[in-house]
Amino acid sequence: APLYVRSAVVLNLRRGPGENYESLGLIPPGEDLRLLGRTVDSGWFYVAKNVSFSIEEEQGWVAGWLVDVPGDPMLLDVLSPNPLATQRE
C-alpha cells in the first residue's frame, strides 16, 4: 500500500532534494502526498501530489523535517536527484 505524508505547514515542492533547487510550487498544509522515495539520510522525500481537476500527478521533493511520515521511511527506495534537475547558480 502506498504511504502518504502530510505537513502542518506550507511546503515547497522542489525540483531536487535541497533548498538550493528551484521551487515547483507551494503545497498547502494538510494535503496528502504519496511517498515515492527518499534521500539516503531521509532528509528529503520524493513525493507525488494530485493536481486539481486532473488525473495528473505532480512530482518533486519536500523537506523531510517538515512532514510526518507514518511507518518506517527506511522502507522507501533511495533515489538520487533527478539528473536533469539543475541547481540554481
XYZ file of C-alpha atoms in Angstrom:
89
model
C 0.000 0.000 0.000
C 1.311 3.451 -0.810
C 2.500 5.586 2.058
C 1.209 9.120 2.381
C 2.611 12.071 4.279
C 1.170 15.420 5.133
C 2.527 18.575 6.634
C 1.202 21.042 9.173
C 2.949 23.865 7.318
C 3.170 25.138 3.749
C 5.721 23.082 1.805
C 7.869 23.954 -1.169
C 7.760 21.229 -3.806
C 11.285 21.322 -5.224
C 12.953 20.050 -8.365
C 15.683 18.366 -6.321
C 16.465 17.376 -2.723
C 17.778 20.641 -1.344
C 16.741 24.204 -0.623
C 19.024 25.313 -3.440
C 16.751 23.633 -6.013
C 14.026 25.545 -7.805
C 10.590 25.529 -6.207
C 7.903 23.955 -8.379
C 5.170 25.451 -6.234
C 3.706 25.536 -2.764
C 1.717 22.752 -1.125
C -0.879 23.839 1.428
C -0.937 22.279 4.913
C -2.862 19.030 5.233
C -2.562 17.933 1.610
C -1.848 14.215 1.200
C 1.382 13.455 -0.635
C 2.218 9.977 -1.885
C 5.740 8.905 -0.928
C 7.849 7.638 -3.814
C 11.347 7.678 -2.358
C 13.893 9.407 -0.173
C 17.459 10.594 0.029
C 19.968 8.315 1.770
C 19.622 10.206 5.053
C 15.815 10.586 4.716
C 16.353 14.343 4.837
C 14.250 14.790 1.702
C 11.331 12.790 0.325
C 10.284 12.390 -3.295
C 6.509 12.721 -3.433
C 3.589 12.878 -5.836
C 0.649 15.192 -5.365
C -2.643 15.203 -7.171
C -3.279 18.129 -9.474
C -6.696 19.745 -9.048
C -9.353 18.659 -11.536
C -6.967 16.259 -13.226
C -5.763 12.667 -13.096
C -2.233 14.007 -13.451
C 0.227 13.996 -10.595
C 2.985 16.472 -9.949
C 6.214 15.068 -8.533
C 9.014 16.666 -6.615
C 10.983 16.770 -3.387
C 9.888 18.003 0.053
C 11.933 18.595 3.190
C 11.792 15.572 5.475
C 11.829 17.620 8.664
C 8.552 19.304 7.680
C 6.435 16.190 7.107
C 5.113 13.420 9.324
C 5.990 10.032 7.874
C 3.831 7.127 9.048
C 5.822 3.956 9.492
C 9.465 3.464 8.661
C 10.913 5.766 5.996
C 13.842 3.348 5.629
C 11.489 1.050 3.702
C 11.334 3.615 0.898
C 13.646 3.372 -2.080
C 16.642 5.673 -2.023
C 16.533 7.913 -5.082
C 19.287 10.053 -6.461
C 18.352 13.566 -7.523
C 16.892 13.820 -10.990
C 19.983 14.277 -13.192
C 18.015 16.785 -15.255
C 17.402 18.896 -12.157
C 19.942 21.643 -12.196
C 20.725 23.584 -9.096
C 20.331 27.314 -9.373
C 23.641 29.062 -9.804
